[in-house]
Amino acid sequence: MQIEDYIKAGKIASEVRENVRAKNWVGKSVYEICEEVENEIRKRGAKCAFPVNASINEIAAHYTAEPNDPITIKDTDLVKIDLGAQINGYIADTAVTVCYDAQYDGLVQASEDALGNAMSMIKDGVKASDVGRTIETTIKQMGYKPIANLSGHSLEQYTIHAGKSIPNIWSIGGFSLSSNSAYACEPFVTTEQGGGFVRNGQIKNIFALNSRKKTKNDEADKLLDFIWNNFNMLPFALRWITKEWEEKKARELLEFLIKKKAVQAYPVLIEVNEQRVAQAEHTFIPNESGVIITTKAS
Ligand code: MN
Ligand code: MN
């Protein structure tokens, strides 16, 4: 584990996240948000670990801007901005919810408090299920609901979801956190009227390489190489390939690669009762005495 790179990536991601938190995004398009935040990551010397997610209201996660996406932030919206920086494949994954309707300030606070309470209990050997219990209890005490089918995750080099889950509810069994690994913790919270679950939506605008097996279509194989060389196995957006291929062609090639199962597409995740969802997220590495929160605000 390359702890220095995790820390470098974390410092960059946390700086960018705090700037996102401080800024008023009302009137900006999600295209402007995603491009601006991604450029802030690159300017600081990291690569993007995945396309910036700007998921509005009942969309919990996995929405990134389409090329020239016109959707614009309104003064009643609540937006989860989830960003990732990577140095040599070592990832910092962090998120903040910006909210312009005071009615939902409590929802945002619940995600932040749940994350804070989870971070306070982390050290080598702590059970992930106990972290889940803390998250659930914090959220319920504040009068809200955790999203049960979204969770944090272990991280590995060039892998965001490396196999282990840190739940947002108490659950039986599970594993113990280890000082040899990095993890992300990400409480998602909805209102009492929410179902406390997400379902897949129709829209898919985040993709990742699945296999590097050649397709016998030269142009598609060229795109496969481009994806591997630039993003490795990490997620990417159509916006990231339309500098090399014009949009219509890029969409066609991507469709073809999805059909060939060389590329997978991730659907947006929507709260089942279409209630608003807030999220907070940190990346951390447990140790003997506690935790290094790589994305902690300085
Ligand atoms: Mn994230
Ligand atoms: Mn994550």
PDB file of C-alpha atoms and ligand atoms in Angstrom:
ATOM      1  CA  MET A   1       0.000   0.000   0.000  1.00  0.00           C
ATOM      2  CA  GLN A   2       1.372   3.357  -1.098  1.00  0.00           C
ATOM      3  CA  ILE A   3       0.404   5.494   1.873  1.00  0.00           C
ATOM      4  CA  GLU A   4       2.148   8.656   0.582  1.00  0.00           C
ATOM      5  CA  ASP A   5       0.122   8.587  -2.629  1.00  0.00           C
ATOM      6  CA  TYR A   6      -3.124   8.007  -0.716  1.00  0.00           C
ATOM      7  CA  ILE A   7      -2.298  11.048   1.413  1.00  0.00           C
ATOM      8  CA  LYS A   8      -1.364  13.242  -1.564  1.00  0.00           C
ATOM      9  CA  ALA A   9      -4.552  12.292  -3.393  1.00  0.00           C
ATOM     10  CA  GLY A  10      -6.558  12.879  -0.203  1.00  0.00           C
ATOM     11  CA  LYS A  11      -5.162  16.351   0.370  1.00  0.00           C
ATOM     12  CA  ILE A  12      -6.049  17.368  -3.193  1.00  0.00           C
ATOM     13  CA  ALA A  13      -9.537  15.865  -3.009  1.00  0.00           C
ATOM     14  CA  SER A  14     -10.309  17.517   0.328  1.00  0.00           C
ATOM     15  CA  GLU A  15      -9.176  20.945  -0.874  1.00  0.00           C
ATOM     16  CA  VAL A  16     -11.355  20.660  -3.949  1.00  0.00           C
ATOM     17  CA  ARG A  17     -14.302  19.384  -1.875  1.00  0.00           C
ATOM     18  CA  GLU A  18     -14.084  22.306   0.557  1.00  0.00           C
ATOM     19  CA  ASN A  19     -14.084  24.744  -2.379  1.00  0.00           C
ATOM     20  CA  VAL A  20     -17.147  22.971  -3.755  1.00  0.00           C
ATOM     21  CA  ARG A  21     -18.860  23.303  -0.363  1.00  0.00           C
ATOM     22  CA  ALA A  22     -18.141  27.041  -0.131  1.00  0.00           C
ATOM     23  CA  LYS A  23     -19.308  27.934  -3.626  1.00  0.00           C
ATOM     24  CA  ASN A  24     -22.832  28.899  -4.659  1.00  0.00           C
ATOM     25  CA  TRP A  25     -23.705  26.660  -7.614  1.00  0.00           C
ATOM     26  CA  VAL A  26     -27.225  28.002  -8.212  1.00  0.00           C
ATOM     27  CA  GLY A  27     -27.671  28.813 -11.893  1.00  0.00           C
ATOM     28  CA  LYS A  28     -24.686  26.673 -12.971  1.00  0.00           C
ATOM     29  CA  SER A  29     -25.227  23.680 -15.222  1.00  0.00           C
ATOM     30  CA  VAL A  30     -24.114  20.235 -14.130  1.00  0.00           C
ATOM     31  CA  TYR A  31     -21.775  20.331 -17.128  1.00  0.00           C
ATOM     32  CA  GLU A  32     -20.051  23.417 -15.710  1.00  0.00           C
ATOM     33  CA  ILE A  33     -19.896  21.847 -12.242  1.00  0.00           C
ATOM     34  CA  CYS A  34     -18.376  18.552 -13.397  1.00  0.00           C
ATOM     35  CA  GLU A  35     -15.852  20.177 -15.734  1.00  0.00           C
ATOM     36  CA  GLU A  36     -14.824  22.820 -13.206  1.00  0.00           C
ATOM     37  CA  VAL A  37     -14.383  20.368 -10.331  1.00  0.00           C
ATOM     38  CA  GLU A  38     -12.457  17.902 -12.513  1.00  0.00           C
ATOM     39  CA  ASN A  39     -10.160  20.704 -13.672  1.00  0.00           C
ATOM     40  CA  GLU A  40      -9.529  21.718 -10.048  1.00  0.00           C
ATOM     41  CA  ILE A  41      -8.369  18.143  -9.343  1.00  0.00           C
ATOM     42  CA  ARG A  42      -6.064  18.096 -12.402  1.00  0.00           C
ATOM     43  CA  LYS A  43      -4.663  21.562 -11.653  1.00  0.00           C
ATOM     44  CA  ARG A  44      -3.416  20.266  -8.309  1.00  0.00           C
ATOM     45  CA  GLY A  45      -1.462  17.455  -9.954  1.00  0.00           C
ATOM     46  CA  ALA A  46      -3.789  14.467  -9.564  1.00  0.00           C
ATOM     47  CA  LYS A  47      -5.879  12.571 -12.087  1.00  0.00           C
ATOM     48  CA  CYS A  48      -9.616  12.137 -11.709  1.00  0.00           C
ATOM     49  CA  ALA A  49     -10.383   8.723 -10.236  1.00  0.00           C
ATOM     50  CA  PHE A  50     -13.871   8.880 -11.788  1.00  0.00           C
ATOM     51  CA  PRO A  51     -16.100  11.494 -13.423  1.00  0.00           C
ATOM     52  CA  VAL A  52     -17.417  13.990 -10.879  1.00  0.00           C
ATOM     53  CA  ASN A  53     -20.933  12.941  -9.887  1.00  0.00           C
ATOM     54  CA  ALA A  54     -23.469  15.757  -9.545  1.00  0.00           C
ATOM     55  CA  SER A  55     -26.608  13.975  -8.388  1.00  0.00           C
ATOM     56  CA  ILE A  56     -29.626  16.173  -7.730  1.00  0.00           C
ATOM     57  CA  ASN A  57     -32.401  15.626  -5.133  1.00  0.00           C
ATOM     58  CA  GLU A  58     -33.851  12.063  -5.333  1.00  0.00           C
ATOM     59  CA  ILE A  59     -30.958  10.883  -7.504  1.00  0.00           C
ATOM     60  CA  ALA A  60     -28.639   9.455  -4.866  1.00  0.00           C
ATOM     61  CA  ALA A  61     -25.578   8.807  -7.007  1.00  0.00           C
ATOM     62  CA  HIS A  62     -23.971   8.043 -10.371  1.00  0.00           C
ATOM     63  CA  TYR A  63     -25.144  11.017 -12.407  1.00  0.00           C
ATOM     64  CA  THR A  64     -22.395  12.815 -14.293  1.00  0.00           C
ATOM     65  CA  ALA A  65     -22.834  15.502 -16.932  1.00  0.00           C
ATOM     66  CA  GLU A  66     -23.420  14.570 -20.553  1.00  0.00           C
ATOM     67  CA  PRO A  67     -21.428  16.645 -23.058  1.00  0.00           C
ATOM     68  CA  ASN A  68     -22.933  20.159 -22.766  1.00  0.00           C
ATOM     69  CA  ASP A  69     -25.540  18.888 -20.274  1.00  0.00           C
ATOM     70  CA  PRO A  70     -28.075  21.717 -19.827  1.00  0.00           C
ATOM     71  CA  ILE A  71     -29.498  20.659 -16.435  1.00  0.00           C
ATOM     72  CA  THR A  72     -29.096  23.674 -14.152  1.00  0.00           C
ATOM     73  CA  ILE A  73     -29.019  23.939 -10.358  1.00  0.00           C
ATOM     74  CA  LYS A  74     -32.074  25.670  -8.903  1.00  0.00           C
ATOM     75  CA  ASP A  75     -32.253  27.511  -5.585  1.00  0.00           C
ATOM     76  CA  THR A  76     -34.415  24.710  -4.165  1.00  0.00           C
ATOM     77  CA  ASP A  77     -32.048  21.881  -5.113  1.00  0.00           C
ATOM     78  CA  LEU A  78     -29.909  19.601  -3.021  1.00  0.00           C
ATOM     79  CA  VAL A  79     -26.844  18.325  -4.902  1.00  0.00           C
ATOM     80  CA  LYS A  80     -24.417  15.565  -3.975  1.00  0.00           C
ATOM     81  CA  ILE A  81     -21.033  16.318  -5.478  1.00  0.00           C
ATOM     82  CA  ASP A  82     -18.876  13.208  -5.306  1.00  0.00           C
ATOM     83  CA  LEU A  83     -15.303  13.534  -6.523  1.00  0.00           C
ATOM     84  CA  GLY A  84     -12.232  11.344  -6.771  1.00  0.00           C
ATOM     85  CA  ALA A  85      -8.540  12.132  -7.150  1.00  0.00           C
ATOM     86  CA  GLN A  86      -5.875   9.524  -7.832  1.00  0.00           C
ATOM     87  CA  ILE A  87      -2.081   9.483  -7.758  1.00  0.00           C
ATOM     88  CA  ASN A  88      -0.571   6.383  -9.406  1.00  0.00           C
ATOM     89  CA  GLY A  89      -3.953   4.701  -8.990  1.00  0.00           C
ATOM     90  CA  TYR A  90      -4.220   5.389  -5.235  1.00  0.00           C
ATOM     91  CA  ILE A  91      -7.609   6.958  -4.786  1.00  0.00           C
ATOM     92  CA  ALA A  92      -9.218   9.585  -2.596  1.00  0.00           C
ATOM     93  CA  ASP A  93     -13.009   9.338  -2.816  1.00  0.00           C
ATOM     94  CA  THR A  94     -14.998  12.078  -1.083  1.00  0.00           C
ATOM     95  CA  ALA A  95     -18.354  13.796  -1.324  1.00  0.00           C
ATOM     96  CA  VAL A  96     -20.249  16.808  -0.067  1.00  0.00           C
ATOM     97  CA  THR A  97     -23.911  17.767  -0.311  1.00  0.00           C
ATOM     98  CA  VAL A  98     -24.701  21.366  -1.163  1.00  0.00           C
ATOM     99  CA  CYS A  99     -28.212  22.456  -0.336  1.00  0.00           C
ATOM    100  CA  TYR A 100     -30.030  25.690  -1.065  1.00  0.00           C
ATOM    101  CA  ASP A 101     -33.326  24.886   0.661  1.00  0.00           C
ATOM    102  CA  ALA A 102     -33.069  25.315   4.449  1.00  0.00           C
ATOM    103  CA  GLN A 103     -35.811  22.708   4.848  1.00  0.00           C
ATOM    104  CA  TYR A 104     -33.191  20.060   3.996  1.00  0.00           C
ATOM    105  CA  ASP A 105     -30.313  21.349   6.112  1.00  0.00           C
ATOM    106  CA  GLY A 106     -31.075  18.678   8.725  1.00  0.00           C
ATOM    107  CA  LEU A 107     -30.825  15.943   6.120  1.00  0.00           C
ATOM    108  CA  VAL A 108     -27.381  17.165   5.079  1.00  0.00           C
ATOM    109  CA  GLN A 109     -26.328  17.495   8.726  1.00  0.00           C
ATOM    110  CA  ALA A 110     -27.394  13.902   9.396  1.00  0.00           C
ATOM    111  CA  SER A 111     -25.077  12.610   6.649  1.00  0.00           C
ATOM    112  CA  GLU A 112     -22.201  14.696   8.031  1.00  0.00           C
ATOM    113  CA  ASP A 113     -22.836  13.654  11.646  1.00  0.00           C
ATOM    114  CA  ALA A 114     -23.125   9.985  10.679  1.00  0.00           C
ATOM    115  CA  LEU A 115     -19.798  10.215   8.855  1.00  0.00           C
ATOM    116  CA  GLY A 116     -18.186  12.079  11.749  1.00  0.00           C
ATOM    117  CA  ASN A 117     -19.383   9.525  14.320  1.00  0.00           C
ATOM    118  CA  ALA A 118     -18.216   6.677  12.084  1.00  0.00           C
ATOM    119  CA  MET A 119     -14.762   8.251  11.720  1.00  0.00           C
ATOM    120  CA  SER A 120     -14.486   8.696  15.518  1.00  0.00           C
ATOM    121  CA  MET A 121     -14.761   4.952  16.095  1.00  0.00           C
ATOM    122  CA  ILE A 122     -12.341   3.735  13.400  1.00  0.00           C
ATOM    123  CA  LYS A 123      -9.196   1.879  14.312  1.00  0.00           C
ATOM    124  CA  ASP A 124      -7.497  -1.317  13.256  1.00  0.00           C
ATOM    125  CA  GLY A 125      -9.815  -4.268  14.010  1.00  0.00           C
ATOM    126  CA  VAL A 126     -13.129  -2.390  14.282  1.00  0.00           C
ATOM    127  CA  LYS A 127     -15.986  -4.372  12.740  1.00  0.00           C
ATOM    128  CA  ALA A 128     -17.594  -2.873   9.652  1.00  0.00           C
ATOM    129  CA  SER A 129     -21.000  -3.934  10.991  1.00  0.00           C
ATOM    130  CA  ASP A 130     -20.411  -1.807  14.116  1.00  0.00           C
ATOM    131  CA  VAL A 131     -19.584   1.172  11.896  1.00  0.00           C
ATOM    132  CA  GLY A 132     -22.868   0.521  10.101  1.00  0.00           C
ATOM    133  CA  ARG A 133     -24.693   0.471  13.419  1.00  0.00           C
ATOM    134  CA  THR A 134     -23.224   3.854  14.393  1.00  0.00           C
ATOM    135  CA  ILE A 135     -24.242   5.345  11.044  1.00  0.00           C
ATOM    136  CA  GLU A 136     -27.778   3.968  11.306  1.00  0.00           C
ATOM    137  CA  THR A 137     -28.246   5.057  14.922  1.00  0.00           C
ATOM    138  CA  THR A 138     -26.973   8.573  14.272  1.00  0.00           C
ATOM    139  CA  ILE A 139     -29.281   9.055  11.304  1.00  0.00           C
ATOM    140  CA  LYS A 140     -32.373   7.604  13.004  1.00  0.00           C
ATOM    141  CA  GLN A 141     -31.850   9.674  16.155  1.00  0.00           C
ATOM    142  CA  MET A 142     -31.985  12.759  13.970  1.00  0.00           C
ATOM    143  CA  GLY A 143     -35.312  11.657  12.492  1.00  0.00           C
ATOM    144  CA  TYR A 144     -34.079  10.433   9.111  1.00  0.00           C
ATOM    145  CA  LYS A 145     -33.441   7.133   7.283  1.00  0.00           C
ATOM    146  CA  PRO A 146     -30.179   5.631   6.032  1.00  0.00           C
ATOM    147  CA  ILE A 147     -30.098   4.210   2.515  1.00  0.00           C
ATOM    148  CA  ALA A 148     -29.684   0.512   3.251  1.00  0.00           C
ATOM    149  CA  ASN A 149     -28.485  -0.660  -0.166  1.00  0.00           C
ATOM    150  CA  LEU A 150     -25.661   1.824  -0.589  1.00  0.00           C
ATOM    151  CA  SER A 151     -22.424   1.378   1.291  1.00  0.00           C
ATOM    152  CA  GLY A 152     -18.803   2.370   1.698  1.00  0.00           C
ATOM    153  CA  HIS A 153     -16.090   0.150   0.294  1.00  0.00           C
ATOM    154  CA  SER A 154     -12.486  -0.950   0.385  1.00  0.00           C
ATOM    155  CA  LEU A 155     -10.147   0.676  -2.130  1.00  0.00           C
ATOM    156  CA  GLU A 156      -7.192  -0.762  -3.988  1.00  0.00           C
ATOM    157  CA  GLN A 157      -4.835   0.616  -6.590  1.00  0.00           C
ATOM    158  CA  TYR A 158      -6.937   1.516  -9.672  1.00  0.00           C
ATOM    159  CA  THR A 159      -9.969  -0.119  -8.012  1.00  0.00           C
ATOM    160  CA  ILE A 160     -12.684   1.933  -6.342  1.00  0.00           C
ATOM    161  CA  HIS A 161     -14.905  -0.885  -5.130  1.00  0.00           C
ATOM    162  CA  ALA A 162     -12.363  -3.465  -4.057  1.00  0.00           C
ATOM    163  CA  GLY A 163     -14.756  -6.059  -2.652  1.00  0.00           C
ATOM    164  CA  LYS A 164     -15.448  -5.174   0.971  1.00  0.00           C
ATOM    165  CA  SER A 165     -18.462  -3.090   2.019  1.00  0.00           C
ATOM    166  CA  ILE A 166     -18.887  -0.728   4.944  1.00  0.00           C
ATOM    167  CA  PRO A 167     -22.654  -0.742   5.439  1.00  0.00           C
ATOM    168  CA  ASN A 168     -24.824   2.236   6.331  1.00  0.00           C
ATOM    169  CA  ILE A 169     -26.998   0.060   8.580  1.00  0.00           C
ATOM    170  CA  TRP A 170     -26.275  -2.595  11.148  1.00  0.00           C
ATOM    171  CA  SER A 171     -25.956  -6.003   9.530  1.00  0.00           C
ATOM    172  CA  ILE A 172     -24.971  -9.426  10.677  1.00  0.00           C
ATOM    173  CA  GLY A 173     -21.455 -10.762  10.084  1.00  0.00           C
ATOM    174  CA  GLY A 174     -19.019  -8.817   7.971  1.00  0.00           C
ATOM    175  CA  PHE A 175     -15.316  -8.183   8.299  1.00  0.00           C
ATOM    176  CA  SER A 176     -12.967  -6.176  10.508  1.00  0.00           C
ATOM    177  CA  LEU A 177     -11.178  -3.096   9.219  1.00  0.00           C
ATOM    178  CA  SER A 178      -7.467  -3.560   8.716  1.00  0.00           C
ATOM    179  CA  SER A 179      -4.584  -1.106   8.903  1.00  0.00           C
ATOM    180  CA  ASN A 180      -3.288  -2.561   5.631  1.00  0.00           C
ATOM    181  CA  SER A 181      -6.151  -1.169   3.614  1.00  0.00           C
ATOM    182  CA  ALA A 182      -7.842   2.057   2.554  1.00  0.00           C
ATOM    183  CA  TYR A 183     -11.600   2.445   2.735  1.00  0.00           C
ATOM    184  CA  ALA A 184     -14.324   4.915   1.907  1.00  0.00           C
ATOM    185  CA  CYS A 185     -17.244   5.509   4.272  1.00  0.00           C
ATOM    186  CA  GLU A 186     -20.287   7.188   2.756  1.00  0.00           C
ATOM    187  CA  PRO A 187     -23.543   7.552   4.652  1.00  0.00           C
ATOM    188  CA  PHE A 188     -26.532   8.295   2.402  1.00  0.00           C
ATOM    189  CA  VAL A 189     -29.582   9.710   4.164  1.00  0.00           C
ATOM    190  CA  THR A 190     -33.172  10.247   3.112  1.00  0.00           C
ATOM    191  CA  THR A 191     -36.288  11.639   4.779  1.00  0.00           C
ATOM    192  CA  GLU A 192     -38.772   9.693   6.903  1.00  0.00           C
ATOM    193  CA  GLN A 193     -41.014   9.505   3.804  1.00  0.00           C
ATOM    194  CA  GLY A 194     -38.213   7.818   1.875  1.00  0.00           C
ATOM    195  CA  GLY A 195     -38.112   4.047   1.412  1.00  0.00           C
ATOM    196  CA  GLY A 196     -34.489   3.960   2.518  1.00  0.00           C
ATOM    197  CA  PHE A 197     -33.411   2.155  -0.651  1.00  0.00           C
ATOM    198  CA  VAL A 198     -32.289   3.121  -4.139  1.00  0.00           C
ATOM    199  CA  ARG A 199     -33.285   1.540  -7.439  1.00  0.00           C
ATOM    200  CA  ASN A 200     -31.549   1.695 -10.820  1.00  0.00           C
ATOM    201  CA  GLY A 201     -32.738   4.497 -13.109  1.00  0.00           C
ATOM    202  CA  GLN A 202     -32.819   4.535 -16.917  1.00  0.00           C
ATOM    203  CA  ILE A 203     -29.943   6.955 -17.420  1.00  0.00           C
ATOM    204  CA  LYS A 204     -26.430   5.544 -17.679  1.00  0.00           C
ATOM    205  CA  ASN A 205     -23.650   8.048 -18.157  1.00  0.00           C
ATOM    206  CA  ILE A 206     -20.746   6.560 -16.238  1.00  0.00           C
ATOM    207  CA  PHE A 207     -18.775   3.716 -17.817  1.00  0.00           C
ATOM    208  CA  ALA A 208     -15.797   1.501 -17.060  1.00  0.00           C
ATOM    209  CA  LEU A 209     -13.680  -0.987 -18.916  1.00  0.00           C
ATOM    210  CA  ASN A 210     -14.682  -4.588 -18.354  1.00  0.00           C
ATOM    211  CA  SER A 211     -12.336  -6.480 -20.646  1.00  0.00           C
ATOM    212  CA  ARG A 212      -9.512  -5.559 -23.006  1.00  0.00           C
ATOM    213  CA  LYS A 213     -10.363  -8.363 -25.418  1.00  0.00           C
ATOM    214  CA  LYS A 214     -10.234  -7.145 -29.044  1.00  0.00           C
ATOM    215  CA  THR A 215     -13.565  -6.746 -30.856  1.00  0.00           C
ATOM    216  CA  LYS A 216     -12.385  -7.026 -34.516  1.00  0.00           C
ATOM    217  CA  ASN A 217     -13.713  -3.510 -35.100  1.00  0.00           C
ATOM    218  CA  ASP A 218     -10.632  -1.308 -35.588  1.00  0.00           C
ATOM    219  CA  GLU A 219     -12.172   1.941 -34.413  1.00  0.00           C
ATOM    220  CA  ALA A 220     -13.745   0.275 -31.355  1.00  0.00           C
ATOM    221  CA  ASP A 221     -10.423  -1.372 -30.533  1.00  0.00           C
ATOM    222  CA  LYS A 222      -8.751   2.025 -30.794  1.00  0.00           C
ATOM    223  CA  LEU A 223     -11.256   3.366 -28.249  1.00  0.00           C
ATOM    224  CA  LEU A 224     -10.597   0.367 -25.985  1.00  0.00           C
ATOM    225  CA  ASP A 225      -6.877   1.183 -26.027  1.00  0.00           C
ATOM    226  CA  PHE A 226      -7.611   4.851 -25.390  1.00  0.00           C
ATOM    227  CA  ILE A 227      -9.763   3.959 -22.371  1.00  0.00           C
ATOM    228  CA  TRP A 228      -7.158   1.586 -20.952  1.00  0.00           C
ATOM    229  CA  ASN A 229      -4.288   4.043 -21.481  1.00  0.00           C
ATOM    230  CA  ASN A 230      -6.126   6.995 -19.953  1.00  0.00           C
ATOM    231  CA  PHE A 231      -8.472   5.576 -17.316  1.00  0.00           C
ATOM    232  CA  ASN A 232      -7.185   2.055 -16.659  1.00  0.00           C
ATOM    233  CA  MET A 233     -10.119   0.127 -15.109  1.00  0.00           C
ATOM    234  CA  LEU A 234     -11.489   3.286 -13.459  1.00  0.00           C
ATOM    235  CA  PRO A 235     -14.806   4.862 -14.470  1.00  0.00           C
ATOM    236  CA  PHE A 236     -15.043   7.475 -17.226  1.00  0.00           C
ATOM    237  CA  ALA A 237     -17.643   9.680 -18.918  1.00  0.00           C
ATOM    238  CA  LEU A 238     -18.542  10.308 -22.534  1.00  0.00           C
ATOM    239  CA  ARG A 239     -17.223  13.867 -22.002  1.00  0.00           C
ATOM    240  CA  TRP A 240     -13.761  12.378 -21.549  1.00  0.00           C
ATOM    241  CA  ILE A 241     -13.649  10.786 -24.982  1.00  0.00           C
ATOM    242  CA  THR A 242     -15.320  13.494 -27.082  1.00  0.00           C
ATOM    243  CA  LYS A 243     -12.014  15.333 -27.347  1.00  0.00           C
ATOM    244  CA  GLU A 244     -10.734  12.415 -29.480  1.00  0.00           C
ATOM    245  CA  TRP A 245     -13.953  11.255 -31.193  1.00  0.00           C
ATOM    246  CA  GLU A 246     -16.872  13.446 -32.190  1.00  0.00           C
ATOM    247  CA  GLU A 247     -19.875  12.918 -29.969  1.00  0.00           C
ATOM    248  CA  LYS A 248     -22.084  10.892 -32.309  1.00  0.00           C
ATOM    249  CA  LYS A 249     -19.235   8.526 -33.218  1.00  0.00           C
ATOM    250  CA  ALA A 250     -18.172   8.241 -29.579  1.00  0.00           C
ATOM    251  CA  ARG A 251     -21.714   7.237 -28.567  1.00  0.00           C
ATOM    252  CA  GLU A 252     -21.878   4.608 -31.320  1.00  0.00           C
ATOM    253  CA  LEU A 253     -18.528   3.095 -30.399  1.00  0.00           C
ATOM    254  CA  LEU A 254     -19.419   3.085 -26.718  1.00  0.00           C
ATOM    255  CA  GLU A 255     -22.757   1.361 -27.464  1.00  0.00           C
ATOM    256  CA  PHE A 256     -20.879  -1.248 -29.476  1.00  0.00           C
ATOM    257  CA  LEU A 257     -18.366  -1.862 -26.681  1.00  0.00           C
ATOM    258  CA  ILE A 258     -21.189  -2.194 -24.144  1.00  0.00           C
ATOM    259  CA  LYS A 259     -22.913  -4.739 -26.378  1.00  0.00           C
ATOM    260  CA  LYS A 260     -19.622  -6.663 -26.638  1.00  0.00           C
ATOM    261  CA  LYS A 261     -19.357  -6.507 -22.829  1.00  0.00           C
ATOM    262  CA  ALA A 262     -15.964  -4.822 -23.152  1.00  0.00           C
ATOM    263  CA  VAL A 263     -17.385  -1.801 -21.312  1.00  0.00           C
ATOM    264  CA  GLN A 264     -19.993  -1.646 -18.574  1.00  0.00           C
ATOM    265  CA  ALA A 265     -22.429   1.213 -17.979  1.00  0.00           C
ATOM    266  CA  TYR A 266     -23.600   2.235 -14.507  1.00  0.00           C
ATOM    267  CA  PRO A 267     -27.209   3.354 -14.075  1.00  0.00           C
ATOM    268  CA  VAL A 268     -28.090   6.344 -11.921  1.00  0.00           C
ATOM    269  CA  LEU A 269     -29.427   5.364  -8.484  1.00  0.00           C
ATOM    270  CA  ILE A 270     -32.755   6.846  -7.425  1.00  0.00           C
ATOM    271  CA  GLU A 271     -34.463   6.820  -4.028  1.00  0.00           C
ATOM    272  CA  VAL A 272     -37.403   4.362  -4.325  1.00  0.00           C
ATOM    273  CA  ASN A 273     -39.954   6.866  -2.994  1.00  0.00           C
ATOM    274  CA  GLU A 274     -38.314   9.705  -4.932  1.00  0.00           C
ATOM    275  CA  GLN A 275     -37.373  11.457  -1.706  1.00  0.00           C
ATOM    276  CA  ARG A 276     -34.286  13.617  -1.467  1.00  0.00           C
ATOM    277  CA  VAL A 277     -30.982  12.049  -0.504  1.00  0.00           C
ATOM    278  CA  ALA A 278     -27.915  13.613   1.149  1.00  0.00           C
ATOM    279  CA  GLN A 279     -24.433  12.074   1.222  1.00  0.00           C
ATOM    280  CA  ALA A 280     -21.106  12.694   2.952  1.00  0.00           C
ATOM    281  CA  GLU A 281     -17.947  10.687   2.280  1.00  0.00           C
ATOM    282  CA  HIS A 282     -14.356  10.324   3.443  1.00  0.00           C
ATOM    283  CA  THR A 283     -11.492   8.045   2.491  1.00  0.00           C
ATOM    284  CA  PHE A 284      -9.471   6.689   5.418  1.00  0.00           C
ATOM    285  CA  ILE A 285      -6.786   4.236   6.526  1.00  0.00           C
ATOM    286  CA  PRO A 286      -7.201   2.672   9.999  1.00  0.00           C
ATOM    287  CA  ASN A 287      -4.185   2.256  12.273  1.00  0.00           C
ATOM    288  CA  GLU A 288      -3.362   0.940  15.762  1.00  0.00           C
ATOM    289  CA  SER A 289      -4.302   4.148  17.532  1.00  0.00           C
ATOM    290  CA  GLY A 290      -7.141   5.356  15.303  1.00  0.00           C
ATOM    291  CA  VAL A 291      -7.372   6.505  11.739  1.00  0.00           C
ATOM    292  CA  ILE A 292      -5.792   8.646   9.063  1.00  0.00           C
ATOM    293  CA  ILE A 293      -8.648  10.392   7.268  1.00  0.00           C
ATOM    294  CA  THR A 294      -6.908  11.115   3.976  1.00  0.00           C
ATOM    295  CA  THR A 295      -9.674  13.473   2.830  1.00  0.00           C
ATOM    296  CA  LYS A 296     -10.011  15.359   6.129  1.00  0.00           C
ATOM    297  CA  ALA A 297     -10.389  19.125   5.703  1.00  0.00           C
ATOM    298  CA  SER A 298      -7.173  20.885   6.714  1.00  0.00           C
TER     299      SER A 298
HETATM  300 MN    MN B   1     -17.634   8.785  -3.821  1.00  0.00          MN
HETATM  301 MN    MN B   2     -17.230   5.829  -2.611  1.00  0.00          MN
END
